[in-house]
mmCIF file of C-alpha atoms in Angstrom:
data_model
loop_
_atom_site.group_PDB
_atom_site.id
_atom_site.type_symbol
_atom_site.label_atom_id
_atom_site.label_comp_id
_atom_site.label_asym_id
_atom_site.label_seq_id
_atom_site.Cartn_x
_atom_site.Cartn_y
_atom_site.Cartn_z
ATOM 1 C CA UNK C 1 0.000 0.000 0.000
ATOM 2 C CA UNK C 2 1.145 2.907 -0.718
ATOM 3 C CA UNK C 3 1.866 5.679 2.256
ATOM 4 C CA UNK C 4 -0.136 8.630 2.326
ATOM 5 C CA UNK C 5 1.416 11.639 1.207
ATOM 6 C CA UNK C 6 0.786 15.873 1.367
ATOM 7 C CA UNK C 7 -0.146 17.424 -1.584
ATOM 8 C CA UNK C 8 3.320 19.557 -1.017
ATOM 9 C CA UNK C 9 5.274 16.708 -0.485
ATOM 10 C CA UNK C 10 4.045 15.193 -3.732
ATOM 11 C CA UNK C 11 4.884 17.884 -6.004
ATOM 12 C CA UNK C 12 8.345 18.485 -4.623
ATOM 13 C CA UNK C 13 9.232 14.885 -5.244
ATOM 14 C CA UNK C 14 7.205 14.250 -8.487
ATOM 15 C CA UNK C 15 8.995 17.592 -9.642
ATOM 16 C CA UNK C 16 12.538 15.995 -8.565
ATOM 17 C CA UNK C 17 11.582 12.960 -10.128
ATOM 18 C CA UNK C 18 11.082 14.924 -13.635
ATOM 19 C CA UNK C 19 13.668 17.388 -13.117
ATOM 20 C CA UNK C 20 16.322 14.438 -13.130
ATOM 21 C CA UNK C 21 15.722 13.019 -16.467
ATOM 22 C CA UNK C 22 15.535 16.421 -18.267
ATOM 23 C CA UNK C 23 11.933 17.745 -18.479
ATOM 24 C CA UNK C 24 12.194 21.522 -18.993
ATOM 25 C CA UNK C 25 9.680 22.816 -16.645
ATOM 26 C CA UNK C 26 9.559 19.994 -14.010
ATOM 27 C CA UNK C 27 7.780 21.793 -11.563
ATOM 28 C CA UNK C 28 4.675 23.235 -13.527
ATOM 29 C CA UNK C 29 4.530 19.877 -15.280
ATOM 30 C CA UNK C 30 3.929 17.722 -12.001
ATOM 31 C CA UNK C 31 1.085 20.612 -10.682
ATOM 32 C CA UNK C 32 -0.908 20.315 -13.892
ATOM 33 C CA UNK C 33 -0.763 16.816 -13.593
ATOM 34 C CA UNK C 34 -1.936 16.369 -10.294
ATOM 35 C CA UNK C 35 -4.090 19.053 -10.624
ATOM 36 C CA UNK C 36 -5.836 17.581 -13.529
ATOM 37 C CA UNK C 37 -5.830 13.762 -11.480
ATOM 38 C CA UNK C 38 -7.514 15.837 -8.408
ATOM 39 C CA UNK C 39 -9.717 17.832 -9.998
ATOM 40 C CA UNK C 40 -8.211 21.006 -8.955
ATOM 41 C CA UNK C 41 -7.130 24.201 -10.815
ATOM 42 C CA UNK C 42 -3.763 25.010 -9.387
ATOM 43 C CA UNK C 43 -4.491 27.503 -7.245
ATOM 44 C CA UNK C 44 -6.694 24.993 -5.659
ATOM 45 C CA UNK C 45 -4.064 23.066 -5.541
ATOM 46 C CA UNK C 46 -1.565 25.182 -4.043
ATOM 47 C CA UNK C 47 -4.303 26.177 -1.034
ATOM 48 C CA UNK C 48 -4.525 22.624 -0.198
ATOM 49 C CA UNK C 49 -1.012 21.785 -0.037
ATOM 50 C CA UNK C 50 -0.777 20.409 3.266
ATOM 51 C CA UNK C 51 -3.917 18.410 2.354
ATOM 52 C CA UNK C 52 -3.514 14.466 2.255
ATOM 53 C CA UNK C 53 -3.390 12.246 -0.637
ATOM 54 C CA UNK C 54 -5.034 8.840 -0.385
ATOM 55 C CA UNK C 55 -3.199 5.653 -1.369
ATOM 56 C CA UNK C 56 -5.316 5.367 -4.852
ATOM 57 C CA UNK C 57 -4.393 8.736 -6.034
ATOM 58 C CA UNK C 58 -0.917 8.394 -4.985
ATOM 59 C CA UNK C 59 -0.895 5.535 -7.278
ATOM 60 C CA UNK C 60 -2.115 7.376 -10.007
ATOM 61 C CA UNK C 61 -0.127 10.005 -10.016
ATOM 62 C CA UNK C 62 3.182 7.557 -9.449
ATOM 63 C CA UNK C 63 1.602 6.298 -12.669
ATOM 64 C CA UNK C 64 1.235 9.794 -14.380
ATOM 65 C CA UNK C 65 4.629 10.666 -13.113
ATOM 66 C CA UNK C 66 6.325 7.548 -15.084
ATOM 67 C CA UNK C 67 4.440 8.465 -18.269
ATOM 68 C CA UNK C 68 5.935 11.834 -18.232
ATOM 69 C CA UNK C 69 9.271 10.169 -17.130
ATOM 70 C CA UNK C 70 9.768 8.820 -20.616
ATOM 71 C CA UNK C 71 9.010 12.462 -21.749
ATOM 72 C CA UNK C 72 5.595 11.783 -22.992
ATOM 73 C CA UNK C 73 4.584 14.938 -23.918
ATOM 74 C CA UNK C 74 2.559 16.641 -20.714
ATOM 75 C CA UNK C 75 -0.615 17.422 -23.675
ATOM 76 C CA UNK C 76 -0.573 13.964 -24.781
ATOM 77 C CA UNK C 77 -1.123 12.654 -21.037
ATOM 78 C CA UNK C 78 -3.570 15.170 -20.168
ATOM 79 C CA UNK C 79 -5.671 15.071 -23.379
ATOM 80 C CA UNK C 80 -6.017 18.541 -23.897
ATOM 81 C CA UNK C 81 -3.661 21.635 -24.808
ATOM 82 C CA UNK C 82 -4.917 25.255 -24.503
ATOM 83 C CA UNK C 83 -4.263 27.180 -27.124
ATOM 84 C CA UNK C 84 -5.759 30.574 -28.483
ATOM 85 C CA UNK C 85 -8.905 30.683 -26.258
ATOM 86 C CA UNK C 86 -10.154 27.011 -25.800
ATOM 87 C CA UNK C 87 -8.582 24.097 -25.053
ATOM 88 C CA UNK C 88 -8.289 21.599 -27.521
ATOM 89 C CA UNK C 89 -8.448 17.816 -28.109
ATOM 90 C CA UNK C 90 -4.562 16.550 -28.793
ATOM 91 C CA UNK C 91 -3.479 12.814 -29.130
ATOM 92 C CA UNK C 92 -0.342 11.152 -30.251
ATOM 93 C CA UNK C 93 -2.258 11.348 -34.129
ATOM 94 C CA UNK C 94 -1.828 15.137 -33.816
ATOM 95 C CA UNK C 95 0.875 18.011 -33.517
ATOM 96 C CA UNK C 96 0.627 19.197 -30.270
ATOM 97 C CA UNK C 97 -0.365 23.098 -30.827
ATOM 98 C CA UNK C 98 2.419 24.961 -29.807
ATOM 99 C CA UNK C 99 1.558 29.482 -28.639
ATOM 100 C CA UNK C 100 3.956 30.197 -30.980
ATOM 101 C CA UNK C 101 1.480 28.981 -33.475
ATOM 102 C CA UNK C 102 -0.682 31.648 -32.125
ATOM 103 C CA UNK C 103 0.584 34.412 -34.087
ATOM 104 C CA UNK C 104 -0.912 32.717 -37.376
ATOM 105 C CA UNK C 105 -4.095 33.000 -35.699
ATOM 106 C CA UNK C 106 -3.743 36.931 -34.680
ATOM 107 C CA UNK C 107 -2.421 37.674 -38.190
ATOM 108 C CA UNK C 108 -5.394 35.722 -39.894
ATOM 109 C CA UNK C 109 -8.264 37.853 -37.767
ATOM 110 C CA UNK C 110 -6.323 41.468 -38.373
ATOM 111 C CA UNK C 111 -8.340 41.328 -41.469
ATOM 112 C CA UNK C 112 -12.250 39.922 -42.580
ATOM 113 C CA UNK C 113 -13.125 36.485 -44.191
ATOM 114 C CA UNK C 114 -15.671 34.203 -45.017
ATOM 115 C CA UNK C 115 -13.612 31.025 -46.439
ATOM 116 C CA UNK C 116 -11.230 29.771 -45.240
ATOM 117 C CA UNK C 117 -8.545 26.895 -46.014
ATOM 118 C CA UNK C 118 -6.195 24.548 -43.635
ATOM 119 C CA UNK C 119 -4.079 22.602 -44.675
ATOM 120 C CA UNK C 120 -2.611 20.124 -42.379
ATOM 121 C CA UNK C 121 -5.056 20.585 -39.898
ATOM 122 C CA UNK C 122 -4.222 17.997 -37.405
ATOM 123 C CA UNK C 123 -5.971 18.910 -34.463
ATOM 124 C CA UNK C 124 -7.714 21.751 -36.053
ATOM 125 C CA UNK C 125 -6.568 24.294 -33.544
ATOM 126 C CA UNK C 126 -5.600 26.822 -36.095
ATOM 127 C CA UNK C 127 -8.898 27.079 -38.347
ATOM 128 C CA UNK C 128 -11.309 26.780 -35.456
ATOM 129 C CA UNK C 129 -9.481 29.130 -33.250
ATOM 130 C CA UNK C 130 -10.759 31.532 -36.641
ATOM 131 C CA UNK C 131 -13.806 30.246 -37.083
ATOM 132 C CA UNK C 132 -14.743 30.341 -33.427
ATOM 133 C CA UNK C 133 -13.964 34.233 -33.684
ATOM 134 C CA UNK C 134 -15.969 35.153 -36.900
ATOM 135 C CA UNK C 135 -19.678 33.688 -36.313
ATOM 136 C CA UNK C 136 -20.577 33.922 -40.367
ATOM 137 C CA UNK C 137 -17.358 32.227 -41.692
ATOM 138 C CA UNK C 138 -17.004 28.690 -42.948
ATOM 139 C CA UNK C 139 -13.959 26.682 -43.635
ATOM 140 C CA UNK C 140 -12.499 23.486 -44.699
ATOM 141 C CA UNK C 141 -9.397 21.437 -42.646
ATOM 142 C CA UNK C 142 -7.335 19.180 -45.059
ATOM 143 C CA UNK C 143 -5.466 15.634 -43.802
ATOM 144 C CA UNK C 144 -3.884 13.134 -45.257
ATOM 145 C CA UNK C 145 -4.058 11.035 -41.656
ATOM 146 C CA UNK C 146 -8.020 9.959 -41.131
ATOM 147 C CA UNK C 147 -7.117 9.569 -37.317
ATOM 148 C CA UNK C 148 -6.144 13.586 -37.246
ATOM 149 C CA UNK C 149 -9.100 14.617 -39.031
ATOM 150 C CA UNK C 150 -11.206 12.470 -36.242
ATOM 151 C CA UNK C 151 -9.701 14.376 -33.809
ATOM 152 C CA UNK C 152 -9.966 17.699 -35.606
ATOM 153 C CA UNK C 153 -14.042 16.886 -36.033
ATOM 154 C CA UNK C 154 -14.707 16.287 -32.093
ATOM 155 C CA UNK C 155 -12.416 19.102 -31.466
ATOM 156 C CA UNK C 156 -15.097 21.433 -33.691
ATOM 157 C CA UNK C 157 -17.762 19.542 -32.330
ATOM 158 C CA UNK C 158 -16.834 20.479 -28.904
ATOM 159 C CA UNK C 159 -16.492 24.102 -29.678
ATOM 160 C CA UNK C 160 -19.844 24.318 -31.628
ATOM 161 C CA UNK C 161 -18.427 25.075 -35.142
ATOM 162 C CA UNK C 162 -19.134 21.718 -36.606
ATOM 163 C CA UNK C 163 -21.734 23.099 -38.825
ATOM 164 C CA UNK C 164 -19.585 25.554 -40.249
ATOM 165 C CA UNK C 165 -16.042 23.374 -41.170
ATOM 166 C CA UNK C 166 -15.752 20.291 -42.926
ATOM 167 C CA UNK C 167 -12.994 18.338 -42.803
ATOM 168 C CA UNK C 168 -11.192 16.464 -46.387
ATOM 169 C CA UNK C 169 -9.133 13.635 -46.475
ATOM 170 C CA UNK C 170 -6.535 15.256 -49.257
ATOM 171 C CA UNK C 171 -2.527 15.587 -49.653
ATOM 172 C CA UNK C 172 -2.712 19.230 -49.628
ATOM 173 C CA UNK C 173 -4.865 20.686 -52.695
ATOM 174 C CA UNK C 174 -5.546 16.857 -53.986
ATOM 175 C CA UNK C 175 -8.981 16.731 -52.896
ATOM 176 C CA UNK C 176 -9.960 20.539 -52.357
ATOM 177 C CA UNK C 177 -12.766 22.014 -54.151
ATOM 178 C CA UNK C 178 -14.050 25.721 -54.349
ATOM 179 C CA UNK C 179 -12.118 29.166 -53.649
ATOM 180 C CA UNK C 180 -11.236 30.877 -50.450
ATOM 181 C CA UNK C 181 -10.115 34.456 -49.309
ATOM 182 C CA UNK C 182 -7.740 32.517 -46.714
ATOM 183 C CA UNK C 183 -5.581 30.048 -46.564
ATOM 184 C CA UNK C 184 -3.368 29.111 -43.364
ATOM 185 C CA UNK C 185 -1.352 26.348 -42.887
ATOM 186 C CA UNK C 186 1.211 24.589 -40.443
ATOM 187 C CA UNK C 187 2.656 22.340 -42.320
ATOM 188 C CA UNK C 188 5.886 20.176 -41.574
ATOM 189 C CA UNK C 189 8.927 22.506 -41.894
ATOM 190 C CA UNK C 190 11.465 20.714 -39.723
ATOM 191 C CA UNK C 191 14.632 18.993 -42.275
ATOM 192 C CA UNK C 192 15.661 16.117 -41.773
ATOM 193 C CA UNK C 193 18.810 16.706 -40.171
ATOM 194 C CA UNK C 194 17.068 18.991 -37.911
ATOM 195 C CA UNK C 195 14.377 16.602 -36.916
ATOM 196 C CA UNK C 196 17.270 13.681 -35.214
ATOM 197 C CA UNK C 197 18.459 16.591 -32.716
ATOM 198 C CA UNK C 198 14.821 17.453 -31.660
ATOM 199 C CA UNK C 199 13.680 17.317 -28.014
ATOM 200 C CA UNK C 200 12.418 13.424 -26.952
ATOM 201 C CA UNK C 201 8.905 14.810 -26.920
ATOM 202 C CA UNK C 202 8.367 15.669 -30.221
ATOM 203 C CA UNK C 203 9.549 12.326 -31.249
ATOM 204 C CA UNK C 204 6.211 11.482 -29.490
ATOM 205 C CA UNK C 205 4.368 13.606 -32.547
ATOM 206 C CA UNK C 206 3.210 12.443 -35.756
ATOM 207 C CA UNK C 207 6.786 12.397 -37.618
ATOM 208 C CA UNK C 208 4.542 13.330 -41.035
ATOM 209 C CA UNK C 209 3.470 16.343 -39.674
ATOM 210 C CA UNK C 210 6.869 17.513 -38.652
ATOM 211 C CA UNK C 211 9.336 17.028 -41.626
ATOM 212 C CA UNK C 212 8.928 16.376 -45.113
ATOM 213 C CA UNK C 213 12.262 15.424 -45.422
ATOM 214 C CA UNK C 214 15.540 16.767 -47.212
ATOM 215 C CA UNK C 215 15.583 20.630 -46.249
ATOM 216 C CA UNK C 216 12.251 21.058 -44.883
ATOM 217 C CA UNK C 217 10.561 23.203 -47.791
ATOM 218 C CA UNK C 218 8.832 20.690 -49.983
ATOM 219 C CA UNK C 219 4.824 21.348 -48.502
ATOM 220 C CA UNK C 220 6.155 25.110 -48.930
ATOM 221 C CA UNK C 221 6.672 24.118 -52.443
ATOM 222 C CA UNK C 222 3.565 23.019 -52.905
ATOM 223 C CA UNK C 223 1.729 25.598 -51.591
ATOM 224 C CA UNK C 224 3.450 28.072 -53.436
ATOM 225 C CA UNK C 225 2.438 26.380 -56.298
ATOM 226 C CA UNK C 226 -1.042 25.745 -55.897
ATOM 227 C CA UNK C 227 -2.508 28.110 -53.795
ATOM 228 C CA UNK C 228 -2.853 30.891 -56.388
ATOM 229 C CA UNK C 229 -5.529 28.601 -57.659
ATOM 230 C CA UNK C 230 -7.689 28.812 -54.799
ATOM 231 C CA UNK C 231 -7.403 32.191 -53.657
ATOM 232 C CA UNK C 232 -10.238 34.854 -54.486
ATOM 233 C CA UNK C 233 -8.741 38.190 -56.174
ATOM 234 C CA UNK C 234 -7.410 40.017 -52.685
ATOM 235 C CA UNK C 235 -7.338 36.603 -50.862
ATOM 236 C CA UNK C 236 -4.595 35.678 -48.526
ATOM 237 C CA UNK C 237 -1.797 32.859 -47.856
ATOM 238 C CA UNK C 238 -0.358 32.333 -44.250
ATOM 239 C CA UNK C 239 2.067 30.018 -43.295
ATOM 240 C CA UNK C 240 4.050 28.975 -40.052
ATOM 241 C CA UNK C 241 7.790 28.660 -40.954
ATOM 242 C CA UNK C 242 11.100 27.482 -39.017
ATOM 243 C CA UNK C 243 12.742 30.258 -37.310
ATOM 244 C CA UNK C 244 15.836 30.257 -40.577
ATOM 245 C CA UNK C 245 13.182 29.368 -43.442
ATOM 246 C CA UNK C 246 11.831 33.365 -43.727
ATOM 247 C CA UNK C 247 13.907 34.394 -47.074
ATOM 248 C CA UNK C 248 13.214 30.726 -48.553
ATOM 249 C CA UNK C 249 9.871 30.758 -47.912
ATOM 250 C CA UNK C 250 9.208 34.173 -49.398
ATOM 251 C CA UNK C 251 11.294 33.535 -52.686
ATOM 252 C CA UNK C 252 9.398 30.736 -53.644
ATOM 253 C CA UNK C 253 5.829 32.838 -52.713
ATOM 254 C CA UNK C 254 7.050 35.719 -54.902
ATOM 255 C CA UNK C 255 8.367 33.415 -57.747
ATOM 256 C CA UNK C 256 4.645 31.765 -57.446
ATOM 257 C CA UNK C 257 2.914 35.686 -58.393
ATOM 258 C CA UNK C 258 1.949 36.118 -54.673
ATOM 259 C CA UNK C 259 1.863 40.136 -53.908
ATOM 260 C CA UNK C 260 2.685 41.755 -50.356
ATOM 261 C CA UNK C 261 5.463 38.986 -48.813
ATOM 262 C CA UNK C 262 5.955 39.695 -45.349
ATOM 263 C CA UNK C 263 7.515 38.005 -43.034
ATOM 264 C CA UNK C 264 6.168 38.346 -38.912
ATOM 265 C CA UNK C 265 7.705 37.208 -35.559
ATOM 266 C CA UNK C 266 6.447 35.755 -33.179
ATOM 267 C CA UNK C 267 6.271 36.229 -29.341
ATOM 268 C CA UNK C 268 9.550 35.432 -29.195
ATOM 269 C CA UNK C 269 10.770 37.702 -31.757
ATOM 270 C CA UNK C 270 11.681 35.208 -34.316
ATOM 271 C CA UNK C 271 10.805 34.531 -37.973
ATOM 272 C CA UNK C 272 7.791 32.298 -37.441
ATOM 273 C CA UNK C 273 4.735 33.748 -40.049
ATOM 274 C CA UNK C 274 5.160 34.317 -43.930
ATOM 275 C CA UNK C 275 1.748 36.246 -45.589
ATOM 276 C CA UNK C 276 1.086 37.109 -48.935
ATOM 277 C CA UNK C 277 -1.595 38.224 -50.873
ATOM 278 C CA UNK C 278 -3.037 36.954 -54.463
ATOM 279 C CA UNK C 279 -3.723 40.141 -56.184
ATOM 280 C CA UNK C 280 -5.701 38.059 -59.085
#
């Protein structure tokens, strides 16, 4: 059986216990976990620190503790990742949403729309973030994995938007119909040297939806490509890029006749947004 433990006493060790095998924010990682296994939010939780754990939660959290332990990412354990304003279905089928990602959203709603187009759209965060913010628009999410687009549907369900979006199994434009003054996209951007050196929880992602391969700019490629095809006259392309990929991605936009290139940091300061606009 396992001896009862504080709620203090709990977090400092489950926070050692991460801390030692690298996890970057050990700490804030073992609240929301026992948070979430309690019930509480954490101020809850730190008003009842002194309060007593009983053997079956201890359990349970030794066994959420060991999950994380093999740097599981914290969003895959908990279900859920906040991003934008909601929180948001995420499983090992889908990128985990990442608030850098959230300056793609804030760029998309400086300006109106009524279609709009993602590509990639894993877990959906991106397009429903919009659509949740602009009560007449209407968009469509592209896959090519039927397990993200599952997510991605009870994900709009769960926000209320599932009458407006529907969701396409397609490799990018290969199954998209129709025009649209917006198009945003996250698509996989990491190279493949790149990808080996990344942290052990994003090995825990969907490797698709991360790198394409060789230098990282083939779905860029594509877009540039195709999306001129899709736009309305005045419509316009956003894409998340690697902090380095800014010029790159920009070349091949203006080579493609897109107007208005511009490249936008995010919150961090770095390269992370390329826009453009199809003048028609």
């Amino acid at each position: 059986m396992t001896r009862p433990l504080s709620i203090a006493y709990a977090l400092s060790s489950g926070a050692a216990r991460l801390a030692r095998v690298g996890v970057e924010t050990p700490r804030r990682d073992a609240e929301l976990l026992l948070a979430d296994l309690l019930g509480f939010s954490q101020a809850q939780l730190a008003a009842a620190s002194e309060a007593q754990i009983d053997d079956q939660n201890a359990a349970r959290f030794d066994a959420l503790l060991i999950r994380r332990e093999a740097r599981i990412p914290l969003a895959h354990i908990l279900g859920r990742r906040a991003f934008w304003r909601h929180d948001f279905e995420v499983t090992a089928d889908v990128l985990d949403p990442r608030p850098d990602t959230e300056a793609l959203v804030e760029l998309a709603l400086a300006e109106s729309f009524e279609r709009v187009l993602d590509l990639g759209t894993g877990s959906g965060a991106i397009m429903l973030s919009l659509i949740a913010e602009r009560p007449e628009a209407t968009g469509v999410g592209t896959d090519i994995s039927a397990s993200a687009l599952a997510v991605a549907e009870r994900n709009a369900a769960a926000l209320g938007v599932i009458n407006r979006v529907h969701f396409v199994k397609s490799d990018w434009f290969g199954h998209v119909d129709g025009s649209y003054d917006l198009i945003v996209s996250n698509p996989p951007y990491v190279s493949e040297l790149d990808y080996a050196a990344l942290a052990p929880e994003v090995h825990h992602e969907p490797k698709i939806a991360l790198t394409p391969g060789g230098d990282g700019l083939d779905a860029y490629r594509v877009i540039a490509r195709e999306a001129p095809g899709y736009l309305t006259p005045g419509g316009r392309l956003l894409v998340e890029i690697g902090f380095d990929q800014g010029g790159a991605v920009s070349a091949l936009f203006r080579a493609a006749g897109l107007d208005e290139v511009t490249v936008h940091p995010d919150i961090n300061g770095k390269e992370r947004v390329v826009s453009a606009r199809f003048v028609g």
